[in-house]
Short mmCIF file of C-alpha atoms and ligand atoms in Angstrom, two decimals:
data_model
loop_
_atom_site.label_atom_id
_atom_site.label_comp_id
_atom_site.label_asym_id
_atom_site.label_seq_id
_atom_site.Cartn_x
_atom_site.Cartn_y
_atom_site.Cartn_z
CA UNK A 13 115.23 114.26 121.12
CA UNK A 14 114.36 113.60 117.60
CA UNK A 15 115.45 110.30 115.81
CA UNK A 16 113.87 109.54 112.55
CA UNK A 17 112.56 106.06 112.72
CA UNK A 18 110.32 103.13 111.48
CA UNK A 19 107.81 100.64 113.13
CA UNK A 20 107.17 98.63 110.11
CA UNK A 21 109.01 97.76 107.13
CA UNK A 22 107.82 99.17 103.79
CA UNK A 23 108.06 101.91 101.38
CA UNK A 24 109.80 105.60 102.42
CA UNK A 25 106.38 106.24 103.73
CA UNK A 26 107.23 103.92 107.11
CA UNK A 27 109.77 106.55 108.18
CA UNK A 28 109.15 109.14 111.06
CA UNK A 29 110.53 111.51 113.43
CA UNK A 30 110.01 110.88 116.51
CA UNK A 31 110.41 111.73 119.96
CA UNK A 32 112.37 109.75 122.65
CA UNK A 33 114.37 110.18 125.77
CA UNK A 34 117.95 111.08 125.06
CA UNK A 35 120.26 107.65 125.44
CA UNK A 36 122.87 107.64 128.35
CA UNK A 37 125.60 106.10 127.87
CA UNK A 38 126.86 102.65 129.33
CA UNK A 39 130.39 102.17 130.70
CA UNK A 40 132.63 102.08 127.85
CA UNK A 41 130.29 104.16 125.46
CA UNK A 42 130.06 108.20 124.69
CA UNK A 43 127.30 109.66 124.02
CA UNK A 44 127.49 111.99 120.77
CA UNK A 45 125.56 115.03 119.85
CA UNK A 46 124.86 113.85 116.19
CA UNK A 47 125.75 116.99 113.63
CA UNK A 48 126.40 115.25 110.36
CA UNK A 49 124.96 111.43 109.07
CA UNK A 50 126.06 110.10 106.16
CA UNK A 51 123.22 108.09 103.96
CA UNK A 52 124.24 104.53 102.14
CA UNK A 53 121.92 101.90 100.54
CA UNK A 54 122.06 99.18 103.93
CA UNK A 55 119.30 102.22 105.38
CA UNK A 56 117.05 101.43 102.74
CA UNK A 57 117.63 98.24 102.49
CA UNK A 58 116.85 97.35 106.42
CA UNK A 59 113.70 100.08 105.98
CA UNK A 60 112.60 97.64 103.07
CA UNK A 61 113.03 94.42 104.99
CA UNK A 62 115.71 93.08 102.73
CA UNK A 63 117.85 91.92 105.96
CA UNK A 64 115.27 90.72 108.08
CA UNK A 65 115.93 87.19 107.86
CA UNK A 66 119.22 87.65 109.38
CA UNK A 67 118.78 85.54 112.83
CA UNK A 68 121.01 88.31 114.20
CA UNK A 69 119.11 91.40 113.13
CA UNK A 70 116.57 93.32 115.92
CA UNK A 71 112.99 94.14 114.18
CA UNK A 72 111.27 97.22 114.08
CA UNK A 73 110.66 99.65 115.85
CA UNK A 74 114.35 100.44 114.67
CA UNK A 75 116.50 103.44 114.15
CA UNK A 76 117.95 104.24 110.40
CA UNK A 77 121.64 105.46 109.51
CA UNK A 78 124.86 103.66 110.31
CA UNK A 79 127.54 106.29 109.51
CA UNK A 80 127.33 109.32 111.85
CA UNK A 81 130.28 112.91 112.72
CA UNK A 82 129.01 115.04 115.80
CA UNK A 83 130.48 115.78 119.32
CA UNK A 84 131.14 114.05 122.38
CA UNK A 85 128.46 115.17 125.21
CA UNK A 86 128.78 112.41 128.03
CA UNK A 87 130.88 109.62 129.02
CA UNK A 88 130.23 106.37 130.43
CA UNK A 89 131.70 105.60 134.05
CA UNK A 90 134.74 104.27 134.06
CA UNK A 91 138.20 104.85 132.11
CA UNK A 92 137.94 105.88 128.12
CA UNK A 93 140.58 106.94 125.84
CA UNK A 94 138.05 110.00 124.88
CA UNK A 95 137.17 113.13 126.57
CA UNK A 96 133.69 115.59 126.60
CA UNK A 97 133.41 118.35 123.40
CA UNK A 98 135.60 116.02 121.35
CA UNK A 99 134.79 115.89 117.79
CA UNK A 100 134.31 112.48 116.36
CA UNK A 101 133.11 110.21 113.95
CA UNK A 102 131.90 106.35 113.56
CA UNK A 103 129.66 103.73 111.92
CA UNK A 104 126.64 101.80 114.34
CA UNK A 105 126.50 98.02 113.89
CA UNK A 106 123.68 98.04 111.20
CA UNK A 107 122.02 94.72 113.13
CA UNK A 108 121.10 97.09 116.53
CA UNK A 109 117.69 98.78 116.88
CA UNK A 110 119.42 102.37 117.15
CA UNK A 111 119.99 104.37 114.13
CA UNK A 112 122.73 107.59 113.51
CA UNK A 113 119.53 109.84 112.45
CA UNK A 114 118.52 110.87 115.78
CA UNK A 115 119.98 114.07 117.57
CA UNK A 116 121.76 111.94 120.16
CA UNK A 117 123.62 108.30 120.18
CA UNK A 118 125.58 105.89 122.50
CA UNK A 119 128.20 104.27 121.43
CA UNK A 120 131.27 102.38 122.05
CA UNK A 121 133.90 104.26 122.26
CA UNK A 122 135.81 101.70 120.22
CA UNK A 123 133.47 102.66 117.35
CA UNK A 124 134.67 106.47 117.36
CA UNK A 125 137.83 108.40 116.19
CA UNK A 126 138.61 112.06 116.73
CA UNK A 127 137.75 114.31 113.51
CA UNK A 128 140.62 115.98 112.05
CA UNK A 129 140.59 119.95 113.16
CA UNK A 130 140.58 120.84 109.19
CA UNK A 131 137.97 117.82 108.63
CA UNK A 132 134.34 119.21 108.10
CA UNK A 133 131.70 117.19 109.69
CA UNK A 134 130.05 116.68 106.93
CA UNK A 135 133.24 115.33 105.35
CA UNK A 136 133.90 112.68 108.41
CA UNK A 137 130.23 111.21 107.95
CA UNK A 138 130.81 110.07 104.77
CA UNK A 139 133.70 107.89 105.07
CA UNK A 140 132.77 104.84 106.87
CA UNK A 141 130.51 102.85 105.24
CA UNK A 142 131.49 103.75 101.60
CA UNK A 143 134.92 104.76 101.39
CA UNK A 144 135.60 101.45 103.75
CA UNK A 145 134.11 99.14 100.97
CA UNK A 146 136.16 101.03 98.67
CA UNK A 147 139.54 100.70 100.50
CA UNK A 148 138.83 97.38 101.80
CA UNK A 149 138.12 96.39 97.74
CA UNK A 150 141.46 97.59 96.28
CA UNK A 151 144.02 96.78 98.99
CA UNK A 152 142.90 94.12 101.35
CA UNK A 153 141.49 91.64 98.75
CA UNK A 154 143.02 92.84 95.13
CA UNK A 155 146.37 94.34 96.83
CA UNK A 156 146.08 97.05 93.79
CA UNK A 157 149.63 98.40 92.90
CA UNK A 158 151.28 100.63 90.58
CA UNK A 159 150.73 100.21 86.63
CA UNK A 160 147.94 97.98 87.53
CA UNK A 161 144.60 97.79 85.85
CA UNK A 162 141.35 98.80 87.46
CA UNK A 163 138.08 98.84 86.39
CA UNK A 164 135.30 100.33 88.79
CA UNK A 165 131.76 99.89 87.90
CA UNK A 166 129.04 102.55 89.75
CA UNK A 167 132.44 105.01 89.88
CA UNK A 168 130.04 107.92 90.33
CA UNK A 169 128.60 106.47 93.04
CA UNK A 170 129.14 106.12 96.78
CA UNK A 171 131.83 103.53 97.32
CA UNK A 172 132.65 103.64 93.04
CA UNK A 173 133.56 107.65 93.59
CA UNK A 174 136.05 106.39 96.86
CA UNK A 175 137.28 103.69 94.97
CA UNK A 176 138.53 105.72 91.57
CA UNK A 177 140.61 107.87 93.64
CA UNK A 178 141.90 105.14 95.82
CA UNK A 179 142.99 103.24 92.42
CA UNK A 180 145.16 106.85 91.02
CA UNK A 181 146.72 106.82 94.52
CA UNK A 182 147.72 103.14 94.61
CA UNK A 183 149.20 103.66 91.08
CA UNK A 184 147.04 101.70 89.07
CA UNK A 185 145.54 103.04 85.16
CA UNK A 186 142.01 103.34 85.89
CA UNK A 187 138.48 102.74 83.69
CA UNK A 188 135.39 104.51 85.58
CA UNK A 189 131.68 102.73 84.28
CA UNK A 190 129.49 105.19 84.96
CA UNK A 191 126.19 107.09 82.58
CA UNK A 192 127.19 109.73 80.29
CA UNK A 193 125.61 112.42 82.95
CA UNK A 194 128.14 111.04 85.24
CA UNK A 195 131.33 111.03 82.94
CA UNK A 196 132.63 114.17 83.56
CA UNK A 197 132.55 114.12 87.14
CA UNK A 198 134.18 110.66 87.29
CA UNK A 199 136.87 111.71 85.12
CA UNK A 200 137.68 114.71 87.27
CA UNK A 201 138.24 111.55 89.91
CA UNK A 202 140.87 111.03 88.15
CA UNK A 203 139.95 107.67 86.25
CA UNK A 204 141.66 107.63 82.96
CA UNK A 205 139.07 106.37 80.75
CA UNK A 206 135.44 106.27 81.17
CA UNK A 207 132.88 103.85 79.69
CA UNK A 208 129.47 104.86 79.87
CA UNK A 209 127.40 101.51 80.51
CA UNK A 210 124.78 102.25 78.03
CA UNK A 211 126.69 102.32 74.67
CA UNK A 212 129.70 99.71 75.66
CA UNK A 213 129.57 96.65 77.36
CA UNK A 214 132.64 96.55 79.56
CA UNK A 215 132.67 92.94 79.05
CA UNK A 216 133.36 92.90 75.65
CA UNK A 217 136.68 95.40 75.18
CA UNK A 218 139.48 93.82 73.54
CA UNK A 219 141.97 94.94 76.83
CA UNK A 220 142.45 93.14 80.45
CA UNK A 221 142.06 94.32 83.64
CA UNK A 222 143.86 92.78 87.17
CA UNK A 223 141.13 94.11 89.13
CA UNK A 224 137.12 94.49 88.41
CA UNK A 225 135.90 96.23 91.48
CA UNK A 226 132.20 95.86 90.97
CA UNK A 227 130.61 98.62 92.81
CA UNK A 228 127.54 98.83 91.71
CA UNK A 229 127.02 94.79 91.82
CA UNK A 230 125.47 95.00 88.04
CA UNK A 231 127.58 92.39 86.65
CA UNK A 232 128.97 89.16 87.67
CA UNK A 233 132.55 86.99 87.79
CA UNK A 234 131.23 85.02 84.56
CA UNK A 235 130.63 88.46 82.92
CA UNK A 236 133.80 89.96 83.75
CA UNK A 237 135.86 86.74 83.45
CA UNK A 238 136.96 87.37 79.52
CA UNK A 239 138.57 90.89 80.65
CA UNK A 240 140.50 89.70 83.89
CA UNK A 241 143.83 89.22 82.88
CA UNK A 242 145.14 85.64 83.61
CA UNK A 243 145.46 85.88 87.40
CA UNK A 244 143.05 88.97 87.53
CA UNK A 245 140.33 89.37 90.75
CA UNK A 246 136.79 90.22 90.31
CA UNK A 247 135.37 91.65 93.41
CA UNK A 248 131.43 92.63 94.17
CA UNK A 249 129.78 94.33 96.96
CA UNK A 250 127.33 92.11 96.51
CA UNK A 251 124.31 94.85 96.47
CA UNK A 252 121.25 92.00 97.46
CA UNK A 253 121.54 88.16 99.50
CA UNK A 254 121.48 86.35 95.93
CA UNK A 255 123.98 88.49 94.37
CA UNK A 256 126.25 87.78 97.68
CA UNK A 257 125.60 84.35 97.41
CA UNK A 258 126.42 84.51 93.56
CA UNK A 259 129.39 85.93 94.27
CA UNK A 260 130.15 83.44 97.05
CA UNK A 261 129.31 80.54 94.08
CA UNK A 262 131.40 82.14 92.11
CA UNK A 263 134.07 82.47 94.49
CA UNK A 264 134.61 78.70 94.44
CA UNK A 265 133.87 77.80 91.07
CA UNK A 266 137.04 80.76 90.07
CA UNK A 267 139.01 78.22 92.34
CA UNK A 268 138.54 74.78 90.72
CA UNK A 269 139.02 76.36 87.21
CA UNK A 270 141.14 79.31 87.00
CA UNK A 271 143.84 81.48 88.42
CA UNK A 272 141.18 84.34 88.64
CA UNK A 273 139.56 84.64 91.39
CA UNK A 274 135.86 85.98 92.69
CA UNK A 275 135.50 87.66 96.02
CA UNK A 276 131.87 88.40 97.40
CA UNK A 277 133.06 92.20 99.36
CA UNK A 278 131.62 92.29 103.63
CA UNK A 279 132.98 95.02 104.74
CA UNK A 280 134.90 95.03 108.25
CA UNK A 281 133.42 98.51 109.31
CA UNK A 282 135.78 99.24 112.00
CA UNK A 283 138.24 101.89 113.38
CA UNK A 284 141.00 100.28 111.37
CA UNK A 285 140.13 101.16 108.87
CA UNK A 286 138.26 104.45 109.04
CA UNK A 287 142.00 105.49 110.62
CA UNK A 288 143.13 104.04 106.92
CA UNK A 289 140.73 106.13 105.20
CA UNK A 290 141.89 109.83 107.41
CA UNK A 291 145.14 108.96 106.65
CA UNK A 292 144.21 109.38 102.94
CA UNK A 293 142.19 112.10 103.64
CA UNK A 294 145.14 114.01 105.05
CA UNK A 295 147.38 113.08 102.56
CA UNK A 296 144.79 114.85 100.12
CA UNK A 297 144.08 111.07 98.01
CA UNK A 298 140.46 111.10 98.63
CA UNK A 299 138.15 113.72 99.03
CA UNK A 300 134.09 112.61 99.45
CA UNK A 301 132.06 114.32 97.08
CA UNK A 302 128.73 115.95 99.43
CA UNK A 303 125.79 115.82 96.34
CA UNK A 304 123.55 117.38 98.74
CA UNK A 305 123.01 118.19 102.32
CA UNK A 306 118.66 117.59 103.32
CA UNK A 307 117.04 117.62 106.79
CA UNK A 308 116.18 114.59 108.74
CA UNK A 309 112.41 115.48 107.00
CA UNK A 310 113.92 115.17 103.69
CA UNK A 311 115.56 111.11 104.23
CA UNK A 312 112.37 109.59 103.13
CA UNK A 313 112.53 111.34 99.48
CA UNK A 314 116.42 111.16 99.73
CA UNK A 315 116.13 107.44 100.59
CA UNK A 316 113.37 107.60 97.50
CA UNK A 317 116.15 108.88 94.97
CA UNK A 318 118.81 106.10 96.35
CA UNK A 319 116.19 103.02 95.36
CA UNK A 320 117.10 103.71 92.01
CA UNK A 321 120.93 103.21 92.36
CA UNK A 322 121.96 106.04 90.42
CA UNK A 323 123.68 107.49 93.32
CA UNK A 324 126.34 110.41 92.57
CA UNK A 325 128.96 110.77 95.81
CA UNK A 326 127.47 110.98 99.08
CA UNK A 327 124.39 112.47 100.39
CA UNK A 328 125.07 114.02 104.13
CA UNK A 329 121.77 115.10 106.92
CA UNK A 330 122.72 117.57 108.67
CA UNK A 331 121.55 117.59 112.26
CA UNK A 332 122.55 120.53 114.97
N1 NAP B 28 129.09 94.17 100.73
C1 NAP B 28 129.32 95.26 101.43
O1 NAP B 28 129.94 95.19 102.51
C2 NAP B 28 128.86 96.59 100.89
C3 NAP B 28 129.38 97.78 101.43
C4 NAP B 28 128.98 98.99 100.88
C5 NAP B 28 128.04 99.02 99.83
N2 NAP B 28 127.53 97.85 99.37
C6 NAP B 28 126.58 97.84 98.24
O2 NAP B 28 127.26 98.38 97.12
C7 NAP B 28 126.33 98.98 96.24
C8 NAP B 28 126.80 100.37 95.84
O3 NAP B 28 126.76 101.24 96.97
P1 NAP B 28 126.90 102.81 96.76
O4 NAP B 28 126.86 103.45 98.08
O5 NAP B 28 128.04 103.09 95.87
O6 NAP B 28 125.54 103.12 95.94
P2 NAP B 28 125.17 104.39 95.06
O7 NAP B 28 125.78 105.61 95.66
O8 NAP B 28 123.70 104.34 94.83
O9 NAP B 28 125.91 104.17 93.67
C9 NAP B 28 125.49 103.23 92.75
C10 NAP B 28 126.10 103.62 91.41
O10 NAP B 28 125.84 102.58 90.47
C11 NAP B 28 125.83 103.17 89.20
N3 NAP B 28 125.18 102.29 88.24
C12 NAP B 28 123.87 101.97 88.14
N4 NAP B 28 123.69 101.10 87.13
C13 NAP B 28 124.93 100.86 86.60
C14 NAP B 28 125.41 100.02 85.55
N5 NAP B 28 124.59 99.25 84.82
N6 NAP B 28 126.75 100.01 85.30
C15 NAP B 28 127.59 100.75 86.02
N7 NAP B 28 127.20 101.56 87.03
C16 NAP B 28 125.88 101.61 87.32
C17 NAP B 28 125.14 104.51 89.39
O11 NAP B 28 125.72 105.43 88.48
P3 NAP B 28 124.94 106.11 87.27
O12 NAP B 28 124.00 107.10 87.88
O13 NAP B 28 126.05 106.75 86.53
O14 NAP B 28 124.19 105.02 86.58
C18 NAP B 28 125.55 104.90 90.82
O15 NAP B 28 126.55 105.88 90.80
C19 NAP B 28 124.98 98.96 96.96
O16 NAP B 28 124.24 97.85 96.50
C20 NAP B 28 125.40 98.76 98.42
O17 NAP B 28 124.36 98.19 99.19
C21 NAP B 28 127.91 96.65 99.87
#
């Protein structure tokens, strides 16, 4: 089978297809025929070494791709609670050495759920990673509720174009940051105002927001501080290890000397909540916008465009 891969970290350049033995599945794992693969900024980030220090993460060779829609081919012995030609989709653990972008993967069957008949696989593949941060942003930590404020920075991008539609359906009044080529799009999101980044500073409007959902990670708790309301909650998804660990700093300090508070976002990528983010799919809240759809040949340019963060929706690789 085919699984695009790296042996070294570096530039796009390091990336290859190349051929292994299909995977067979271990007791308590499936074994999916991979149609669909979502693309988020972790791929290029492991590709580019960022996460190697992590004591828990495997070194290359390694796989690339995390958030995967395809069909069940083969089961592991023993009981599951899934069955052969099942549709499904899931997220890999990004610390393993297997990637989604390969025509075949094992894994857990705790870390798939059954695809919707009217869900497109394309569709399925880009929730996990992205609308999870998003969901995970506004209700677990900021519990965002109706007549709220909400302002979304990066809300043309992947988890920023999840989270502007989650804020409308929770209720809140929402104010997409985004560049002027972007405006349109994230006002048909449904945000209510849109500020594009490079003529206003956010940070220095007159209004207050409960919740800053920093998606993009281009600003900080000190920045945003002045337009949180009183007991209002900054939240970043921390896009590098210093700006987690700023956030984390930040996180404290917003304790000993406010009622605002700082939360560095780490996502719990799990079925919970990719069964949160169907429900919202069915009831027609969210809908992932697909930029493009490339080849598994086409990642390394893809992966290319994502380096400059100027990400609109989700890019999906089509396999079979
Ligand atoms: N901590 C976690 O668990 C977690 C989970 C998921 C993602 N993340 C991180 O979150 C970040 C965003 O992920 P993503 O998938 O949304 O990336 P993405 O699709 O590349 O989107 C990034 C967005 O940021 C916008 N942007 C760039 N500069 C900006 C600025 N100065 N002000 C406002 N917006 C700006 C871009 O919009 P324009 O083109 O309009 O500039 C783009 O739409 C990444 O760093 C990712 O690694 C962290």
């Amino acid at each position: 089978m085919r699984a695009l891969r790296f042996h070294s970290y570096g530039p796009p350049d390091v990336l290859r297809v190349d051929e292994l033995p299909e995977p067979s599945p271990a007791p308590s794992q499936v074994k999916v025929r991979v149609q669909a693969v979502g693309l988020n900024p972790i791929d290029w980030k492991i590709r580019a070494g960022h996460l190697r220090l992590l004591p828990v993460f495997r070194s290359p060779p390694r796989g690339v791709g995390t958030d995967f829609a395809g069909e069940i081919v083969a089961i592991g012995a023993g009981p599951s609670t899934r069955r052969v030609g099942e549709r499904v989709f899931g997220s890999l653990q990004p610390f393993g050495r297997e990637g989604a972008l390969a025509d075949f993967l094992v894994v857990s069957d705790e870390r798939v759920l059954p695809i919707p008949d009217d869900l497109d696989a394309a569709q399925a593949a880009a929730l996990p990673v992205a609308g999870g941060s998003a969901l995970q942003a506004l209700t677990d930590e900021a519990h965002v509720g109706p007549g709220q404020r909400v302002l979304v920075t990066g809300a043309a991008g992947g988890v920023g174009h999840f989270a502007v539609q989650i804020a409308k359906h929770l209720g809140a009044y929402v104010v997409g940051v985004c560049s002027e080529a972007n405006a349109a799009f994230v006002r048909e999101l449904g945000a209510d105002e849109v500020v594009d980044y490079a003529r206003d500073d956010y940070t220095r409007r007159s209004d207050r927001f409960d919740v800053v959902f920093d998606a993009a990670s281009v600003s900080s708790f000190a920045a945003a501080s002045p337009v949180l309301a009183a007991s209002g909650v900054y939240i970043s998804t921390g896009g590098n290890t210093s700006a987690l660990l700023g956030a984390a700093a930040a996180a404290v300090m917003a304790r000993l000397t406010s009622r605002q508070r700082a939360i560095p976002m780490l996502l719990r990528n799990d079925a919970r909540i990719w069964q949160r983010l169907l429900q919202l799919v069915r009831q027609k809240a969210i809908e992932a916008h697909i930029e493009r759809t490339i080849s598994l040949e086409e990642v390394a340019d893809a992966q290319r465009a994502m380096e400059t963060g100027h990400g609109r929706g989700k890019i999906i690789v089509r396999l079979s």
